[in-house]
């Protein structure tokens, strides 16, 4: 089936997203691009359209990894080169889409089952191998398993993929443009992974009705005649492609003045960022300059590179973005005088290509303590492991030692077919049976999703409820690296509940949200429980929810008792709930007993009753 990509030059606005993709195409060593922003702003459309402006690449004919004949080669291509039968061809760059349901074996590569049952160890390439010399696109990267994202980022940074799995040892080139998109409202990336993306840009909604109308008209025109619409923008796409080709040729000759480098280093150090931030900024500045046909970085390139490379790293630390306008570092004025000099285009700014694809001139620049393996995380004695252990035979040639593997919790039991086949073969059986089945959890073990729901209605004990939430968030922060917790925060008052933070490991943001909660209004208890149910039902694992309330709800869609009975029964199979009620006034009526009975929740009166081991 033929698919049609929307023309890159036809996309309206979001110039930063376009430029971020372009600079990664100019220099794939930047480390990939993370695009954040609300849903419906054409993040995925823009990534897929990038292939329409990328030049074809020279590859080894018949190579499954599309090796560069003038660069790194896989073992098969090295053997062909040694034998003198290395043929080449040109290939259009492909976009490899990585779905959220994928497994680590499928991503990095693993043993080929068809050869394994014959007793042969042969690598079956993964998505990283298929993406070599192309684009690896991860939509909703924040919802992907951490171990998978880590493996992809390792390969992207090193340029090679090392496979050491089930008797297979293999290394192959892994040079691809890594692009991840995410909606922060659905959860954040953990800081370690966020820092691994070279640059990040934030997509924006249209700023005017005219822009929104233009988008709608273009999409409608594309839907009615795809090929005709693509042909209409062929010239503009070809011009962008030509600039990318020229940029790649001059990239090695692009220079950056020493006082610019010192300014970057000073900004990085002041914000306590990593070496990677410095390297990404320099590479990005050079790639931007090369794209605009310059061999020396100017102030526009510098400022834009700092925004791209540092904003997501600084924001993760809970700080505001600094002023990226260049200022001469005081301590190195002499160096800058020696290495600088006046430059005619130093203050020149360049917006991204407009509709006529002309470069604008004079545009305005805007401003571990190790975990105890014998213990599992518990809350008041309740096991919060992702799934129960089942005893199976260990995969491998011996087939005699025993270990615990885990059931997947999405769509029932997850059987590792590959490991089960190997185990069957190694144990001398001809067919898989109950003694050789290997079960595996396809999701990260221990990543327990917590939900904190705070009653922020106007009542006498509001301040004590806030203190409980703060104390629990601090407890989670201390145990973060032990149980890999993610937390969502709900506050409810007035007539409805508000999701202040979706599942995230950003505990700085959690603290800020809790500090800024104000009291007032009624108690929409039912709506808060409904929000807990919705969040929990979307999760792969059973959540643990903390409902901090006195239970005196007074906003219901119908009969209070029937409403609470219904929603509490729905919560029971998807969340282990604790109701934290200090019972400051025992004589006022409360609905906490009804919620507890039908949801299976435990009512406690202080934070010390909750233990995370």
XYZ file of C-alpha atoms in Angstrom:
613
model
C 0.000 0.000 0.000
C 1.377 3.408 -0.970
C 1.381 6.148 1.635
C 1.627 9.890 1.021
C 3.571 12.210 3.307
C 2.348 15.774 3.722
C 4.853 18.179 2.056
C 7.325 19.559 4.578
C 7.231 23.089 3.184
C 3.412 23.141 3.268
C 3.230 22.895 7.060
C 2.100 26.164 8.630
C 4.126 27.823 11.430
C 6.040 25.913 14.156
C 9.319 27.026 12.593
C 11.316 25.806 15.604
C 10.031 22.261 15.045
C 11.066 22.467 11.390
C 14.511 23.829 12.209
C 15.059 21.217 14.935
C 14.364 18.432 12.433
C 16.540 20.070 9.780
C 19.634 20.466 11.979
C 19.446 16.802 12.954
C 19.310 15.956 9.256
C 22.404 18.131 8.698
C 24.305 16.540 11.618
C 22.917 13.263 12.946
C 25.510 13.362 15.775
C 23.538 16.076 17.579
C 21.725 13.300 19.432
C 18.138 13.449 18.266
C 15.172 15.723 18.747
C 12.409 15.684 21.360
C 9.228 17.517 20.312
C 6.831 18.424 23.106
C 3.466 20.093 22.918
C -0.286 19.562 23.157
C -2.082 17.031 20.989
C -3.290 18.028 17.544
C -0.482 20.414 16.506
C 0.895 18.196 13.699
C 3.902 16.795 15.562
C 3.616 13.390 13.878
C 2.722 14.932 10.508
C 5.852 17.060 10.551
C 8.141 14.171 11.467
C 6.752 11.965 8.700
C 6.986 14.797 6.188
C 10.722 15.157 6.845
C 11.404 12.262 4.491
C 10.178 14.415 1.579
C 13.107 16.851 1.957
C 15.875 14.419 2.871
C 18.291 13.464 0.074
C 18.747 9.843 -0.949
C 21.657 8.018 0.673
C 24.230 5.685 -0.820
C 23.981 2.189 0.695
C 25.425 -1.283 0.219
C 23.096 -3.174 -2.093
C 21.238 -5.990 -0.318
C 22.463 -5.035 3.187
C 19.762 -5.426 5.840
C 21.318 -2.534 7.809
C 21.674 -0.221 4.759
C 25.384 0.243 5.538
C 27.296 3.267 4.249
C 29.897 1.908 1.773
C 32.220 4.783 2.744
C 31.633 4.460 6.491
C 31.106 1.815 9.162
C 30.164 -1.630 7.843
C 28.457 -4.622 9.426
C 30.153 -8.051 9.421
C 28.369 -9.184 6.239
C 29.412 -6.055 4.333
C 33.011 -6.364 5.581
C 33.097 -9.908 4.201
C 31.724 -8.690 0.851
C 34.293 -5.905 0.699
C 37.085 -8.370 1.424
C 35.848 -10.634 -1.392
C 35.545 -7.693 -3.767
C 31.811 -8.018 -4.459
C 30.482 -4.950 -2.605
C 27.784 -3.336 -4.750
C 26.086 -0.010 -4.001
C 22.781 1.690 -4.722
C 20.847 4.797 -3.652
C 17.971 4.524 -1.192
C 15.261 6.932 -0.135
C 15.474 7.545 3.590
C 12.843 5.584 5.494
C 10.940 6.411 8.653
C 10.805 3.509 11.107
C 7.921 3.976 13.513
C 8.373 2.436 16.951
C 5.020 1.541 18.571
C 4.469 1.734 22.344
C 3.551 -1.970 22.415
C 7.002 -3.071 21.221
C 9.362 -5.252 23.256
C 13.095 -4.856 23.916
C 13.891 -7.899 21.729
C 12.115 -6.334 18.766
C 13.945 -3.041 19.235
C 17.574 -4.125 19.669
C 17.416 -7.456 17.817
C 17.529 -11.026 19.032
C 17.882 -14.643 18.059
C 16.106 -15.691 14.858
C 13.595 -18.370 15.882
C 13.639 -20.143 12.507
C 17.380 -20.761 12.918
C 17.212 -21.342 16.684
C 15.046 -24.459 16.329
C 17.798 -25.854 14.077
C 20.407 -25.165 16.728
C 21.897 -22.145 14.918
C 22.553 -18.731 16.463
C 21.600 -16.088 13.904
C 20.687 -12.465 14.612
C 17.284 -11.156 13.622
C 17.765 -7.402 13.249
C 15.614 -5.122 15.368
C 14.058 -1.746 14.668
C 17.361 -0.020 15.479
C 19.024 -2.008 12.713
C 16.214 -1.246 10.268
C 16.479 2.472 11.077
C 20.220 2.718 10.313
C 20.768 5.606 7.835
C 17.122 6.603 8.321
C 14.731 8.087 10.883
C 13.638 6.289 14.050
C 10.410 7.896 15.197
C 8.933 7.310 18.663
C 5.480 8.779 19.175
C 4.494 9.273 22.831
C 8.052 8.535 23.925
C 7.107 9.367 27.529
C 4.794 6.324 27.593
C 7.441 3.893 26.325
C 9.184 1.463 28.657
C 12.293 3.088 30.196
C 14.616 0.185 29.341
C 13.657 0.437 25.662
C 14.188 4.206 25.517
C 17.550 3.761 27.270
C 18.712 1.187 24.703
C 17.682 3.410 21.791
C 19.442 6.460 23.227
C 22.604 4.406 23.873
C 22.663 3.336 20.237
C 21.921 6.866 18.993
C 24.767 8.344 21.057
C 27.396 5.732 20.163
C 26.421 5.112 16.542
C 26.493 1.346 17.040
C 24.077 -1.242 18.404
C 25.551 -4.024 20.525
C 23.385 -7.142 20.800
C 24.225 -9.612 23.573
C 21.140 -11.781 23.937
C 20.404 -15.512 24.175
C 23.716 -16.684 22.755
C 23.877 -13.969 20.065
C 26.787 -11.509 20.076
C 26.661 -8.934 17.305
C 27.611 -5.305 16.598
C 26.252 -3.277 13.702
C 26.134 0.441 12.727
C 23.235 2.432 14.174
C 23.355 5.938 12.738
C 19.861 7.327 12.532
C 17.934 10.527 13.145
C 16.135 9.950 16.433
C 12.889 11.872 16.869
C 10.563 11.545 19.844
C 7.251 13.328 20.336
C 5.237 13.634 23.524
C 2.401 15.486 25.200
C 3.649 16.568 28.680
C 0.075 16.375 29.996
C 0.292 12.581 29.665
C 3.440 12.317 31.819
C 7.062 13.418 31.757
C 10.257 11.609 30.820
C 12.556 10.849 33.734
C 15.480 13.330 33.940
C 18.165 10.848 32.863
C 16.352 10.127 29.600
C 15.412 13.736 28.985
C 19.069 14.764 29.156
C 19.983 12.141 26.563
C 18.045 13.908 23.792
C 20.420 16.323 22.096
C 17.866 19.068 21.540
C 14.213 19.748 22.262
C 11.577 22.081 20.820
C 8.089 22.942 21.978
C 5.258 22.940 19.454
C 2.671 25.691 19.597
C -1.010 26.012 18.755
C -1.952 28.422 15.913
C -1.838 32.015 17.135
C -4.586 33.465 14.939
C -7.863 32.425 13.246
C -6.229 33.104 9.859
C -3.465 30.564 10.537
C -5.983 27.975 11.718
C -8.044 28.543 8.576
C -4.947 28.166 6.399
C -4.135 24.837 8.059
C -7.680 23.574 7.563
C -7.716 24.564 3.878
C -4.375 22.873 3.177
C -5.396 19.636 4.885
C -8.677 19.598 2.966
C -6.827 20.168 -0.314
C -4.358 17.377 0.515
C -7.156 14.931 1.363
C -8.954 15.603 -1.955
C -5.888 15.211 -4.187
C -2.781 13.990 -2.390
C -0.436 13.688 -5.362
C -1.522 17.000 -6.841
C -0.929 18.774 -3.517
C 2.514 17.162 -3.165
C 3.450 18.279 -6.710
C 2.425 21.839 -5.816
C 5.141 21.985 -3.162
C 7.848 19.998 -4.940
C 9.940 23.069 -5.754
C 9.934 24.362 -2.159
C 10.779 20.900 -0.786
C 13.571 20.532 -3.347
C 15.089 23.858 -2.255
C 15.145 22.760 1.387
C 16.707 19.459 0.326
C 19.374 21.337 -1.651
C 20.233 23.438 1.402
C 20.584 20.296 3.533
C 22.980 18.750 0.994
C 25.103 21.919 0.886
C 25.043 22.180 4.691
C 26.400 18.650 5.069
C 29.286 19.516 2.749
C 30.361 22.673 4.592
C 29.610 21.486 8.144
C 33.209 20.443 8.810
C 34.400 23.936 7.891
C 32.012 25.829 10.201
C 33.801 27.614 13.043
C 32.611 29.195 16.283
C 34.444 32.015 18.054
C 36.079 31.381 21.383
C 34.042 34.019 23.223
C 30.854 32.267 22.020
C 32.190 28.965 23.351
C 32.981 30.586 26.694
C 29.466 32.045 26.854
C 27.981 28.574 26.241
C 30.241 27.015 28.881
C 29.382 29.764 31.366
C 25.627 29.253 30.819
C 25.950 25.469 31.163
C 27.933 25.709 34.413
C 25.663 28.337 35.976
C 22.695 26.032 35.452
C 24.517 22.886 36.712
C 24.098 21.034 33.409
C 26.100 18.169 31.936
C 28.911 17.936 29.395
C 26.309 16.629 26.952
C 24.510 19.982 27.100
C 27.695 21.804 26.057
C 28.443 19.398 23.211
C 24.867 19.462 21.876
C 24.797 23.268 21.891
C 28.033 23.595 19.910
C 27.008 20.981 17.340
C 23.556 22.547 16.945
C 24.960 26.065 16.478
C 27.277 24.834 13.731
C 24.480 22.893 12.006
C 22.191 25.959 12.015
C 24.952 28.108 10.511
C 25.671 25.459 7.867
C 21.998 25.219 6.915
C 21.909 28.954 6.263
C 25.081 28.671 4.171
C 27.526 30.274 6.609
C 30.914 29.013 7.723
C 30.940 30.958 10.990
C 28.372 30.870 13.786
C 26.658 34.204 14.494
C 24.570 35.389 17.435
C 21.291 34.110 15.992
C 22.765 30.609 15.607
C 24.156 30.781 19.138
C 20.896 31.870 20.759
C 18.758 29.359 18.887
C 21.184 26.522 19.695
C 21.109 27.422 23.405
C 17.299 27.368 23.385
C 17.187 24.008 21.621
C 19.875 22.294 23.729
C 19.258 23.740 27.194
C 15.565 24.570 27.655
C 14.389 21.004 28.362
C 17.334 20.337 30.685
C 16.885 23.545 32.688
C 13.111 23.098 32.945
C 13.596 19.611 34.376
C 15.554 21.169 37.253
C 12.612 23.418 38.036
C 14.395 26.611 36.893
C 13.324 29.350 34.526
C 15.047 29.654 31.163
C 17.865 32.229 31.351
C 18.575 35.060 28.916
C 20.385 33.498 25.958
C 21.361 36.810 24.337
C 25.134 36.864 23.980
C 27.151 38.884 26.483
C 30.908 39.117 26.494
C 32.255 36.989 29.405
C 34.122 39.404 31.692
C 36.963 37.062 32.492
C 37.850 36.421 28.873
C 37.588 39.796 27.171
C 41.182 39.577 26.019
C 40.595 36.168 24.448
C 37.507 37.368 22.632
C 39.380 40.381 21.285
C 42.122 38.125 19.986
C 39.760 35.569 18.460
C 36.768 37.724 17.556
C 36.827 40.752 15.353
C 33.968 42.622 13.790
C 31.631 40.614 11.620
C 29.289 42.183 9.125
C 26.489 39.689 9.730
C 27.046 39.256 13.478
C 23.665 40.643 14.485
C 21.835 39.201 11.506
C 18.865 36.988 12.370
C 17.319 34.375 10.167
C 13.796 33.021 10.486
C 13.013 29.617 9.027
C 12.131 29.375 5.331
C 8.878 31.168 4.535
C 6.334 30.169 1.898
C 8.553 31.472 -0.897
C 11.489 29.689 0.782
C 13.565 32.867 0.904
C 15.860 33.566 3.848
C 14.634 36.574 5.789
C 17.112 39.340 6.464
C 17.230 41.468 9.558
C 14.442 39.464 11.233
C 13.807 40.188 14.865
C 15.217 37.750 17.399
C 12.786 37.088 20.266
C 13.812 36.514 23.379
C 21.227 4.833 45.464
C 20.998 3.059 48.179
C 20.730 -0.492 46.672
C 17.372 -2.226 46.856
C 16.947 -5.277 49.034
C 16.134 -8.016 46.549
C 14.294 -10.071 49.138
C 11.862 -7.267 49.834
C 9.274 -5.870 47.455
C 7.745 -2.387 47.662
C 4.844 -2.362 50.123
C 2.348 0.125 51.425
C 0.984 -0.917 54.819
C 1.743 -4.535 54.037
C 0.051 -4.450 50.627
C 2.292 -5.733 47.848
C 2.478 -3.206 45.011
C 4.589 -5.235 42.608
C 3.425 -4.971 38.985
C 2.460 -8.625 38.923
C 2.679 -11.865 40.829
C 5.658 -14.144 40.316
C 5.191 -17.514 38.643
C 7.791 -20.232 38.831
C 9.285 -21.483 35.574
C 12.419 -23.123 34.308
C 15.258 -20.747 33.527
C 16.040 -20.271 29.859
C 19.503 -21.429 28.798
C 21.360 -24.599 27.979
C 21.294 -26.040 31.516
C 17.536 -25.676 31.864
C 17.659 -26.792 35.492
C 17.938 -23.704 37.710
C 14.667 -22.067 38.754
C 13.744 -18.399 38.905
C 10.727 -16.132 39.152
C 9.512 -14.327 36.056
C 6.418 -12.171 35.898
C 3.113 -12.093 34.143
C 2.352 -9.188 31.843
C -0.691 -7.309 33.032
C -1.927 -5.999 29.710
C -4.111 -8.442 27.755
C -3.388 -11.264 30.197
C -0.275 -13.464 30.484
C 2.738 -12.594 28.352
C 4.673 -15.635 27.154
C 8.199 -15.106 25.853
C 7.995 -17.332 22.779
C 11.655 -16.969 21.837
C 13.006 -17.873 25.271
C 10.466 -20.700 25.560
C 11.649 -22.224 22.268
C 15.284 -21.976 23.340
C 14.479 -23.494 26.697
C 12.575 -26.334 25.016
C 15.442 -27.049 22.627
C 18.119 -26.836 25.365
C 16.114 -29.147 27.644
C 15.829 -31.867 24.999
C 12.068 -31.548 24.352
C 10.535 -31.423 20.893
C 7.521 -29.327 21.851
C 6.908 -26.465 24.300
C 5.300 -27.739 27.492
C 4.512 -26.487 30.989
C 8.062 -27.281 32.117
C 9.765 -25.155 29.456
C 7.477 -22.130 29.144
C 9.193 -18.873 30.078
C 6.945 -16.025 31.224
C 8.048 -12.420 31.111
C 6.669 -9.062 32.139
C 6.756 -6.780 29.107
C 6.706 -3.691 31.231
C 9.201 -2.113 33.636
C 9.184 -3.956 36.939
C 8.614 -1.781 39.943
C 7.381 1.352 38.132
C 4.466 1.771 40.540
C 2.001 4.501 39.496
C 0.807 6.584 42.479
C -2.150 8.952 42.494
C -2.516 11.674 45.130
C -6.016 13.185 45.312
C -6.280 16.167 47.686
C -9.559 17.548 48.972
C -9.003 21.317 48.627
C -12.504 22.347 49.626
C -13.016 24.984 52.314
C -12.863 23.255 55.681
C -11.002 23.538 58.976
C -8.431 20.801 58.338
C -7.379 21.871 54.812
C -3.837 22.781 55.915
C -3.303 19.353 57.497
C -4.320 17.650 54.227
C -1.721 19.709 52.335
C 0.958 18.753 54.877
C 0.109 15.067 54.409
C 0.499 15.404 50.635
C 3.854 17.182 51.023
C 5.135 14.563 53.447
C 4.136 11.714 51.147
C 5.710 13.352 48.077
C 8.982 13.740 49.999
C 8.797 10.078 50.975
C 8.344 9.101 47.339
C 11.240 11.323 46.294
C 13.580 9.550 48.695
C 12.520 6.153 47.322
C 12.327 7.198 43.659
C 15.337 5.243 42.463
C 14.301 2.196 44.468
C 10.798 1.664 43.133
C 10.802 3.902 40.006
C 7.622 5.664 41.090
C 5.494 7.904 38.908
C 2.966 10.236 40.485
C -0.210 11.992 39.347
C -1.787 14.804 41.368
C -5.512 15.635 41.571
C -7.112 18.418 43.576
C -10.870 18.710 43.994
C -13.011 21.599 45.163
C -15.913 23.675 43.892
C -17.901 21.622 41.367
C -15.181 19.419 39.826
C -11.730 17.891 40.170
C -8.597 19.116 38.361
C -5.688 16.985 37.160
C -2.760 19.204 38.153
C -0.083 16.734 37.026
C -0.359 13.554 34.989
C 1.906 10.582 35.760
C 5.439 11.936 36.027
C 8.697 11.545 37.938
C 9.152 15.296 38.109
C 8.991 15.714 41.885
C 10.018 19.351 41.680
C 6.862 20.070 39.708
C 4.836 17.957 42.161
C 6.074 20.009 45.108
C 5.344 23.273 43.295
C 1.797 22.143 42.485
C 1.109 21.134 46.097
C 2.548 24.414 47.430
C 0.226 26.418 45.176
C -3.051 24.623 45.989
C -5.582 27.003 47.559
C -8.787 26.108 49.367
C -12.342 27.094 48.600
C -15.766 25.891 47.521
C -17.618 22.632 47.937
C -16.396 19.006 47.898
C -16.910 17.182 44.539
C -15.969 13.801 46.007
C -17.576 11.741 43.234
C -15.733 13.625 40.478
C -12.394 13.042 42.255
C -13.055 9.295 42.466
C -14.051 9.254 38.816
C -10.748 10.946 37.910
C -8.841 8.306 39.917
C -10.711 5.594 38.027
C -9.960 7.125 34.604
C -6.250 7.572 35.343
C -5.943 4.039 36.737
C -7.835 2.356 33.913
C -5.445 3.824 31.319
C -2.386 2.444 33.139
C -0.667 -0.856 32.320
C -0.160 -1.551 36.026
C -2.488 -1.364 39.017
C -2.136 2.053 40.625
C -1.899 2.973 44.290
C -4.138 5.950 45.089
C -4.153 8.162 48.159
C -7.429 9.969 48.756
C -6.805 12.731 51.308
C -10.253 13.875 52.462
C -12.659 14.032 55.369
C -15.262 12.385 53.102
C -17.894 15.108 53.417
C -18.816 15.311 49.739
C -21.675 17.576 48.693
C -21.585 17.599 44.859
C -23.087 14.538 43.142
C -24.702 13.838 39.743
C -27.493 11.820 41.403
C -28.088 9.869 44.618
C -24.858 10.246 46.678
C -24.749 6.706 48.069
C -25.540 5.071 44.718
C -23.004 7.263 42.895
C -20.255 6.426 45.391
C -21.110 2.719 45.406
C -20.888 2.588 41.606
C -17.594 4.490 41.186
C -15.913 2.779 44.177
C -16.708 -0.663 42.719
C -15.077 0.408 39.447
C -11.938 1.569 41.247
C -11.424 -1.700 43.143
C -9.888 -3.780 40.264
C -7.651 -0.970 38.940
C -6.313 0.773 42.054
C -5.284 -0.062 45.605
C -6.676 2.865 47.534
C -5.858 4.447 50.867
C -8.145 7.038 52.393
C -6.238 9.386 54.674
C -8.733 10.924 57.105
C -7.524 12.608 60.285
C -11.110 12.586 61.653
C -10.789 16.038 63.203
C -14.560 16.115 63.792
C -16.027 12.684 64.535
C -19.571 14.006 64.825
C -19.997 15.183 61.220
C -21.236 12.647 58.614
C -18.683 11.178 56.195
C -18.854 9.004 53.066
C -15.410 7.451 53.602
C -16.943 4.265 55.028
C -18.998 3.644 51.863
C -15.969 4.314 49.632
C -13.811 2.002 51.703
C -16.339 -0.851 51.683
C -16.924 -0.923 47.904
C -13.386 -0.020 46.733
C -11.508 -2.185 49.243
C -9.668 0.927 50.474
C -8.052 1.170 53.892
C -8.797 4.205 56.046
C -5.752 5.528 57.913
C -5.212 8.730 59.861
C -1.533 9.568 59.420
C 1.235 9.313 56.861
C 3.375 7.071 59.085
C 0.991 4.188 58.385
C 2.247 4.141 54.806
C 5.598 2.413 54.322
C 7.513 2.191 51.056
C 10.310 -0.346 51.421
